[in-house]
Amino acid sequence: MEKNNRVGYTMPYSFNLSLAMKLTTILLILSIFTVQANSYAQKTKVTLDMRQVEMHKVFEEIESLTDFKFLYDNTKIDAAKLVSIKANNKPVSEVLNNLFKGSSIYYLVRQKQIVLKTQKATLPAPIKEEGEVIVEEKLVQNIVSGTITDDKGQPLPGANVVEKGTTNGVTADFDGNFTITLTNESPILVISYVGFSTKEIPVSGSTSLNITLLEDAAGLDEVVVIGYGTQVRRDVTGSIASLNEDSFSAQANTNVDQMIQGKAAGVQVVQNSGEPGGGMSINIRGVGSINAGSSPLYVIDGLPINNSPAISETGNETAPTRSPRNPISFLNPEDIASIDILKDASATAIYGSRGANGVVMITTKKGNSKDLRIDYSTHIGFNQVHNRLDLLNAEQYTNGINSLIDLGAGSEAERVTGIQVNGTDWQDVVFRNQAILQKHNISFSWGNGNTSYLATLNNTKEEGLVKNTKFNRFSGRFNLNHKTDKVNFGINSTLSYIKDNFVPNGFDVNLRGGAINAAKLYDPTLSIRDTDGNYVTSEFFDIDNPEAILNGNHITGNRYRYLGSAFLEYFILPELSAKVNVGADVNNENKSVYKDRTTIIGNSLGGVASAYSATETNYLIEGTINYTKEIGNNDINGLLGITTQKFQNRFSSQDANNFTTDATLADNFGLADRTTLINNSSKSTNSLLSYLGRINYKLLDKYLLTVSYRIDGSSRFGEGNRFGYFPSASMGWLLDQEDFFSNDIVNTLKLRASWGKTGNQEIGNNSSISTFNSGNQTSYVLNDQFVTSLNPSRIANPDLKWETTEQVDIGIDFGLFNDRISGAVAWYNKNTTDMLLNLPVPTSSGFNSQLVNIGSMKNTGIEVGINTYNLTGKNFTWNSNLNFTTLSNEVSDLGGIPEILSGSFGAAANEVGIIRPGEPLRSFYGYDIVGVWQQGDDLSQITNNVNPGDFKFRDVDNNGTINGDDRVILGNSFPEFTWGFTNTFEYKNWNLNILFTGVEGLEMINGNLLEQYYPRSGVRVNRFAEPFLNRWTPQNPTNDQPSYLGLSQQGQGVNSKTVVDASYVKLQSVRLSYSLPKDLMKNTFKSAEIYITGLNLATFSDYQGFDPALNPNGSANFRIDWNGYPSATTMLLGFNIGF
């Protein structure tokens, strides 16, 4: 018997059938653990270089490098045979496949044991007693060969092939080939591989088989990223949506939010601006706050980042853009390996005070441990405005405006007297016909043994749809990972530089708000320039010539950002490790704005300049201890940690006007009038100190329990309320592992439930203390000296505390027909209490309101995600993914306050939203239109000044007067349901991926339409063609459109005509690709693919505007379309090459 480092045994030559049957039974029971064990064999890698040594020496070396032990019968296995093996960081399964290739030896992996057997097991001849006749059974010896591949034709080395009902089995070699000698008369082969659905195949006389395994759509062996660690999907009891490289590569992603959009249940991605690098909102399971923010926490390689822009962009006279920039636009999408979205409290409570709105875990790619691999990818294409506004042309405008004047609107001076040089389509002036975009990305991945490296370089250039807008990003990444028996450490770092060019695009009441606003309203009968080359302007309203806005506003931005993290993990014991993780996020932004004398304001003030600079830092230090132990039928994992994080923002600005020349733009403030120079600077900090713990427990591989607890201390709250406490608990039951569960249809079934509390601290710094402002409003002149004073700007509230969200989640994960159909269904209920609201206070205090904790709100819904393998063939496959989410939002309580009116935009719409218990948050509040007043209607009982052709509003209180008491709730911005539907078709080397998305049952204020009905500058603004051309006239007494004569009804601007249905169905993306066959790439490339992609190709909706999916207001729970930067339809041609 071998007695060295391995567990060996020598079996007696002869044994009886009863013993064989018992051993067979034991082996069959042990085979339950084969999938998990094989996963370890495939993931555990070794480096060997052994020449002409006895085979058992190879076994001993593998045992010393891994946790494996070899078991074999010395009488059957020639362990003294001389062999040679060379492997550089190869999986153990691959090493053994090569070692036993060509021999009769095969192996079975059970837990951490490798059992060696021979292909043919023969029973010893029975001893024949004298006079006894023995009838021997003749063993059937069918030899079957085959190849095992996935649905893409890639071989599955190490796949298990077992003859059903026996322990007779082999494993596939590196190319997925196998040969097995069968012993039964009607043999059935059981084919299994980690991460794939097991398949049973009757042999039926066949001697050659081509077997295709499908990925286990339920993903129970998939590893997902959770807070401060990873977990096998099978053991997850919370609600986590996971997206990986396969999902990302199905379409060409120009930004990170496209990687998520339409692919995860319960996650809504809303584009706020179509400009390159523009803002977007991600809402996970609704909105949980009124004033404390609704964006999720982003965690990149373990480092939580700050979502807020370093420089605030609020849409004032000189602001470059209205919507805050995309907080993760600095990331190169091709650097991302996976995105895991934590949705329920069990998953998010580990992040405590920042988990109420969900957590988006972004993990970047790692290098490989093999030879150098170089991948280059590129695409080039163009953007076009997805849907232009249907406005009046010059002739329609002339006839329409003059018709209004004929009917008494405006004045005779506003009559259109002619068209200059065929007029101008101002959308053609403002928008590019084709905006070019291109991307170049190269990555280097290499390693040696236990160390891997990844380095990437990326450049993305994108012209904006609006002329003179651009986005140019350069980024580089370096990741390193090193792993030994005792120590693991890694570095993840990226450096990016972004240069932006903007044009103004405001959201305020000033008509000079932006180029898009001007293109919409400007007189189409005018030419761009006069005969002297000067910009033509309209005398009827205070707005710049659209081209003057483009060329007379010089706005640039530069952003430098470094994001890096490093960790060191030391294994004190095999089951106990200590880890230190540090991170730094340094963001430096600069913006300059100059309005030259070709603009109205620049001309009146002699040039106007602003310069902004901000540096934002985010430093993290955390330490954790992790314990993992398997004790009998109990699996335990425990985590304890302490973490501290500090944020700081330094901001400075300069404003001046009356420059001696426009030539230097905003680069020389010394040329400005010194009396107009205003300098400003600020510094703000906040920090977190946190303690956390989590226990994962599994019993009998079927009963699951997770408990977590986090204590957060935040400097943003008063001393008495700085610490918040956030517990969670969840349970799971793997019913498919129960002995009583036997079902030919349902092969995977897990029930799960969770409860927990999370918080929201996004209220800004110093909100609990009194603050003071300085500036011109509080300054004065004393003895000819300018004196700056301070005035209080906020009432202190030392009792200010966390918003708390309590969430319950119940779900089921399932797999049907051997996981041909799989998915998950979940119901959730989120209840937020202690909401932060500005409560009115007596005016004698000198203030209007005070921030207090009051009120509650809830979100409930159902999430469904289904994956299907519709068709699977040798050359053709069709897979689908459908996700579907319902959402119901309701304000439960406002602390006794009956309602709060809020929200405004433009000059014609104030108090457009209402917060009222029992209704969705910020429901639209306005007037219900019941028709149009007609000639002959009795107007004597109406006290308002109305005329035939005016909108007829519902008189709610029947008092004959239309006023604020007649307002009703007109809708809200919470969709009844959202969905995404992806189909992937593969035929040989061709791949076609199609994604549809849809939103149903939400409303939005169409501010652009409101501007048409109630213009702010008389009759000479341009209009939407369809409603205006079908307007009410005495000859066309329609009951649908007004006469456009009643300009006095601006108080009723928000009504059932301007609050519109924004439901839509989108063809979000189509990608067609072709991969070069391997036989064509010999000695050239490792991989090569060419593709064409279309994004945002079609929208099916009744909405009048650029895009119903666009939300320029920036708040996902209060959608207002007003002067938004339009979305783009994108066409790309690209290729990927691997060397």
mmCIF file of C-alpha atoms in Angstrom, residues 93-288:
data_model
loop_
_atom_site.group_PDB
_atom_site.id
_atom_site.type_symbol
_atom_site.label_atom_id
_atom_site.label_comp_id
_atom_site.label_asym_id
_atom_site.label_seq_id
_atom_site.Cartn_x
_atom_site.Cartn_y
_atom_site.Cartn_z
ATOM 1 C CA SER A 93 -8.380 18.608 -14.982
ATOM 2 C CA GLU A 94 -6.384 19.516 -18.082
ATOM 3 C CA VAL A 95 -3.141 18.195 -16.544
ATOM 4 C CA LEU A 96 -4.741 14.841 -15.746
ATOM 5 C CA ASN A 97 -6.375 14.601 -19.165
ATOM 6 C CA ASN A 98 -2.966 14.990 -20.782
ATOM 7 C CA LEU A 99 -1.287 12.670 -18.290
ATOM 8 C CA PHE A 100 -3.726 9.798 -18.899
ATOM 9 C CA LYS A 101 -4.211 10.418 -22.618
ATOM 10 C CA GLY A 102 -3.849 7.199 -24.558
ATOM 11 C CA SER A 103 -4.089 4.999 -21.464
ATOM 12 C CA SER A 104 -6.961 3.090 -19.915
ATOM 13 C CA ILE A 105 -6.917 5.283 -16.805
ATOM 14 C CA TYR A 106 -9.717 7.743 -16.096
ATOM 15 C CA TYR A 107 -10.552 9.705 -12.993
ATOM 16 C CA LEU A 108 -13.553 10.808 -10.953
ATOM 17 C CA VAL A 109 -13.495 13.910 -8.748
ATOM 18 C CA ARG A 110 -15.396 13.735 -5.475
ATOM 19 C CA GLN A 111 -15.062 16.744 -3.206
ATOM 20 C CA LYS A 112 -11.263 17.136 -2.886
ATOM 21 C CA GLN A 113 -10.520 13.522 -3.793
ATOM 22 C CA ILE A 114 -9.442 12.215 -7.192
ATOM 23 C CA VAL A 115 -10.324 8.544 -7.666
ATOM 24 C CA LEU A 116 -8.385 6.748 -10.402
ATOM 25 C CA LYS A 117 -9.917 3.853 -12.296
ATOM 26 C CA THR A 118 -9.345 1.869 -15.449
ATOM 27 C CA GLN A 119 -11.665 1.833 -18.431
ATOM 28 C CA LYS A 120 -12.584 -1.850 -18.212
ATOM 29 C CA ALA A 121 -13.661 -3.295 -14.892
ATOM 30 C CA THR A 122 -13.778 -7.088 -15.055
ATOM 31 C CA LEU A 123 -14.954 -9.361 -12.308
ATOM 32 C CA PRO A 124 -12.742 -12.231 -11.139
ATOM 33 C CA ALA A 125 -13.706 -15.649 -12.392
ATOM 34 C CA PRO A 126 -15.865 -17.437 -9.871
ATOM 35 C CA ILE A 127 -14.442 -20.511 -8.128
ATOM 36 C CA LYS A 128 -16.016 -23.598 -9.583
ATOM 37 C CA GLU A 129 -16.911 -26.382 -7.150
ATOM 38 C CA GLU A 130 -16.672 -29.921 -8.395
ATOM 39 C CA GLY A 131 -19.789 -30.941 -10.278
ATOM 40 C CA GLU A 132 -21.144 -27.412 -10.364
ATOM 41 C CA VAL A 133 -22.162 -25.836 -13.650
ATOM 42 C CA ILE A 134 -21.574 -22.101 -13.892
ATOM 43 C CA VAL A 135 -23.537 -20.015 -16.384
ATOM 44 C CA GLU A 136 -21.550 -16.826 -17.014
ATOM 45 C CA GLU A 137 -23.169 -13.577 -18.093
ATOM 46 C CA LYS A 138 -21.498 -12.175 -21.164
ATOM 47 C CA LEU A 139 -20.651 -8.486 -20.678
ATOM 48 C CA VAL A 140 -21.731 -6.163 -23.450
ATOM 49 C CA GLN A 141 -18.652 -4.275 -24.727
ATOM 50 C CA ASN A 142 -19.905 -1.368 -26.886
ATOM 51 C CA ILE A 143 -17.253 1.250 -27.595
ATOM 52 C CA VAL A 144 -18.640 4.735 -28.192
ATOM 53 C CA SER A 145 -16.703 7.878 -29.067
ATOM 54 C CA GLY A 146 -17.860 11.456 -29.295
ATOM 55 C CA THR A 147 -17.221 15.151 -28.930
ATOM 56 C CA ILE A 148 -18.750 17.450 -26.316
ATOM 57 C CA THR A 149 -19.140 21.161 -27.104
ATOM 58 C CA ASP A 150 -21.164 24.138 -25.940
ATOM 59 C CA ASP A 151 -23.840 25.772 -28.082
ATOM 60 C CA LYS A 152 -21.169 27.884 -29.777
ATOM 61 C CA GLY A 153 -19.168 24.847 -30.845
ATOM 62 C CA GLN A 154 -16.421 25.351 -28.254
ATOM 63 C CA PRO A 155 -15.091 22.093 -26.755
ATOM 64 C CA LEU A 156 -15.728 21.336 -23.082
ATOM 65 C CA PRO A 157 -12.550 19.702 -21.769
ATOM 66 C CA GLY A 158 -13.020 17.673 -18.607
ATOM 67 C CA ALA A 159 -16.735 17.070 -19.183
ATOM 68 C CA ASN A 160 -17.965 13.966 -17.366
ATOM 69 C CA VAL A 161 -19.362 11.037 -19.355
ATOM 70 C CA VAL A 162 -20.925 8.344 -17.190
ATOM 71 C CA GLU A 163 -22.892 5.253 -18.157
ATOM 72 C CA LYS A 164 -26.166 5.636 -16.276
ATOM 73 C CA GLY A 165 -26.682 3.178 -13.450
ATOM 74 C CA THR A 166 -22.971 2.353 -13.190
ATOM 75 C CA THR A 167 -19.732 3.925 -12.030
ATOM 76 C CA ASN A 168 -18.324 3.437 -15.500
ATOM 77 C CA GLY A 169 -17.224 6.860 -16.735
ATOM 78 C CA VAL A 170 -14.579 8.929 -18.475
ATOM 79 C CA THR A 171 -13.764 12.600 -18.908
ATOM 80 C CA ALA A 172 -13.419 14.486 -22.170
ATOM 81 C CA ASP A 173 -9.951 15.537 -23.262
ATOM 82 C CA PHE A 174 -8.779 19.055 -24.046
ATOM 83 C CA ASP A 175 -10.628 19.038 -27.370
ATOM 84 C CA GLY A 176 -13.839 17.709 -25.828
ATOM 85 C CA ASN A 177 -13.305 14.183 -27.240
ATOM 86 C CA PHE A 178 -14.012 10.998 -25.316
ATOM 87 C CA THR A 179 -14.153 7.236 -25.768
ATOM 88 C CA ILE A 180 -16.029 4.950 -23.405
ATOM 89 C CA THR A 181 -16.641 1.200 -23.306
ATOM 90 C CA LEU A 182 -20.250 0.490 -22.327
ATOM 91 C CA THR A 183 -21.440 -2.562 -20.416
ATOM 92 C CA ASN A 184 -25.255 -2.399 -20.537
ATOM 93 C CA GLU A 185 -27.486 -3.705 -23.304
ATOM 94 C CA SER A 186 -29.460 -0.406 -23.519
ATOM 95 C CA PRO A 187 -26.910 2.111 -22.339
ATOM 96 C CA ILE A 188 -27.679 5.735 -21.538
ATOM 97 C CA LEU A 189 -24.881 8.277 -21.259
ATOM 98 C CA VAL A 190 -25.099 11.034 -18.627
ATOM 99 C CA ILE A 191 -23.092 14.068 -19.753
ATOM 100 C CA SER A 192 -22.306 16.797 -17.222
ATOM 101 C CA TYR A 193 -20.093 19.849 -17.017
ATOM 102 C CA VAL A 194 -19.881 22.644 -14.473
ATOM 103 C CA GLY A 195 -22.082 25.588 -15.431
ATOM 104 C CA PHE A 196 -24.031 23.532 -17.994
ATOM 105 C CA SER A 197 -27.222 21.536 -17.830
ATOM 106 C CA THR A 198 -26.750 17.773 -17.494
ATOM 107 C CA LYS A 199 -27.857 15.755 -20.514
ATOM 108 C CA GLU A 200 -28.903 12.102 -20.846
ATOM 109 C CA ILE A 201 -28.425 10.439 -24.245
ATOM 110 C CA PRO A 202 -29.614 6.913 -25.192
ATOM 111 C CA VAL A 203 -26.866 5.337 -27.279
ATOM 112 C CA SER A 204 -29.157 3.062 -29.313
ATOM 113 C CA GLY A 205 -26.409 1.419 -31.309
ATOM 114 C CA SER A 206 -24.563 4.618 -32.166
ATOM 115 C CA THR A 207 -20.781 4.527 -32.066
ATOM 116 C CA SER A 208 -20.108 8.216 -32.690
ATOM 117 C CA LEU A 209 -21.856 11.099 -30.967
ATOM 118 C CA ASN A 210 -21.732 14.875 -31.242
ATOM 119 C CA ILE A 211 -23.099 16.264 -27.994
ATOM 120 C CA THR A 212 -24.020 19.900 -27.303
ATOM 121 C CA LEU A 213 -24.504 21.088 -23.735
ATOM 122 C CA LEU A 214 -26.436 24.231 -22.887
ATOM 123 C CA GLU A 215 -25.319 26.683 -20.255
ATOM 124 C CA ASP A 216 -27.225 26.331 -17.032
ATOM 125 C CA ALA A 217 -29.542 29.291 -17.536
ATOM 126 C CA ALA A 218 -30.382 29.277 -13.850
ATOM 127 C CA GLY A 219 -26.747 30.119 -13.241
ATOM 128 C CA LEU A 220 -26.609 28.237 -9.943
ATOM 129 C CA ASP A 221 -22.828 27.757 -10.218
ATOM 130 C CA GLU A 222 -22.278 31.349 -11.333
ATOM 131 C CA VAL A 223 -20.245 33.483 -8.957
ATOM 132 C CA VAL A 224 -21.792 36.900 -8.268
ATOM 133 C CA VAL A 225 -20.241 39.917 -6.635
ATOM 134 C CA ILE A 226 -21.816 40.963 -3.341
ATOM 135 C CA GLY A 227 -20.725 43.583 -0.879
ATOM 136 C CA TYR A 228 -17.216 42.767 0.414
ATOM 137 C CA GLY A 229 -16.973 39.444 -1.343
ATOM 138 C CA THR A 230 -18.434 36.979 -3.802
ATOM 139 C CA GLN A 231 -20.962 34.177 -3.517
ATOM 140 C CA VAL A 232 -22.088 31.274 -5.642
ATOM 141 C CA ARG A 233 -25.416 32.143 -7.260
ATOM 142 C CA ARG A 234 -26.882 28.905 -5.921
ATOM 143 C CA ASP A 235 -26.378 30.129 -2.357
ATOM 144 C CA VAL A 236 -27.631 33.704 -2.830
ATOM 145 C CA THR A 237 -30.746 34.456 -0.799
ATOM 146 C CA GLY A 238 -31.061 38.100 -1.799
ATOM 147 C CA SER A 239 -32.176 39.700 -5.041
ATOM 148 C CA ILE A 240 -29.217 40.364 -7.341
ATOM 149 C CA ALA A 241 -29.268 40.984 -11.081
ATOM 150 C CA SER A 242 -26.011 40.001 -12.769
ATOM 151 C CA LEU A 243 -24.687 40.975 -16.177
ATOM 152 C CA ASN A 244 -21.465 39.585 -17.603
ATOM 153 C CA GLU A 245 -19.211 39.867 -20.632
ATOM 154 C CA ASP A 246 -21.482 37.654 -22.737
ATOM 155 C CA SER A 247 -24.300 40.131 -22.190
ATOM 156 C CA PHE A 248 -22.066 43.129 -22.889
ATOM 157 C CA SER A 249 -20.577 41.731 -26.091
ATOM 158 C CA ALA A 250 -24.044 41.204 -27.552
ATOM 159 C CA GLN A 251 -24.126 44.891 -28.480
ATOM 160 C CA ALA A 252 -21.627 47.692 -29.071
ATOM 161 C CA ASN A 253 -21.679 49.819 -25.928
ATOM 162 C CA THR A 254 -20.605 53.436 -26.152
ATOM 163 C CA ASN A 255 -21.279 54.051 -22.443
ATOM 164 C CA VAL A 256 -21.872 52.038 -19.297
ATOM 165 C CA ASP A 257 -25.598 52.681 -18.909
ATOM 166 C CA GLN A 258 -26.223 50.996 -22.275
ATOM 167 C CA MET A 259 -24.786 47.843 -20.744
ATOM 168 C CA ILE A 260 -27.646 47.792 -18.219
ATOM 169 C CA GLN A 261 -30.585 49.239 -20.132
ATOM 170 C CA GLY A 262 -33.415 46.775 -20.662
ATOM 171 C CA LYS A 263 -31.491 43.805 -19.274
ATOM 172 C CA ALA A 264 -32.352 43.626 -15.580
ATOM 173 C CA ALA A 265 -35.756 43.382 -13.912
ATOM 174 C CA GLY A 266 -36.446 46.131 -11.401
ATOM 175 C CA VAL A 267 -33.801 48.425 -12.891
ATOM 176 C CA GLN A 268 -34.891 51.428 -14.939
ATOM 177 C CA VAL A 269 -32.309 53.404 -16.919
ATOM 178 C CA VAL A 270 -33.508 56.841 -18.044
ATOM 179 C CA GLN A 271 -31.470 59.063 -20.338
ATOM 180 C CA ASN A 272 -31.564 62.690 -19.223
ATOM 181 C CA SER A 273 -29.614 64.135 -22.111
ATOM 182 C CA GLY A 274 -28.579 62.896 -25.527
ATOM 183 C CA GLU A 275 -25.324 64.857 -25.513
ATOM 184 C CA PRO A 276 -22.092 62.834 -25.504
ATOM 185 C CA GLY A 277 -21.321 61.811 -21.923
ATOM 186 C CA GLY A 278 -24.688 63.233 -20.918
ATOM 187 C CA GLY A 279 -26.581 62.539 -17.749
ATOM 188 C CA MET A 280 -28.637 59.468 -16.993
ATOM 189 C CA SER A 281 -30.665 58.182 -14.066
ATOM 190 C CA ILE A 282 -30.776 54.641 -12.758
ATOM 191 C CA ASN A 283 -33.643 53.773 -10.460
ATOM 192 C CA ILE A 284 -33.772 50.453 -8.674
ATOM 193 C CA ARG A 285 -37.211 49.442 -7.452
ATOM 194 C CA GLY A 286 -38.661 52.937 -7.591
ATOM 195 C CA VAL A 287 -37.796 56.122 -5.721
ATOM 196 C CA GLY A 288 -37.332 56.112 -1.971
#
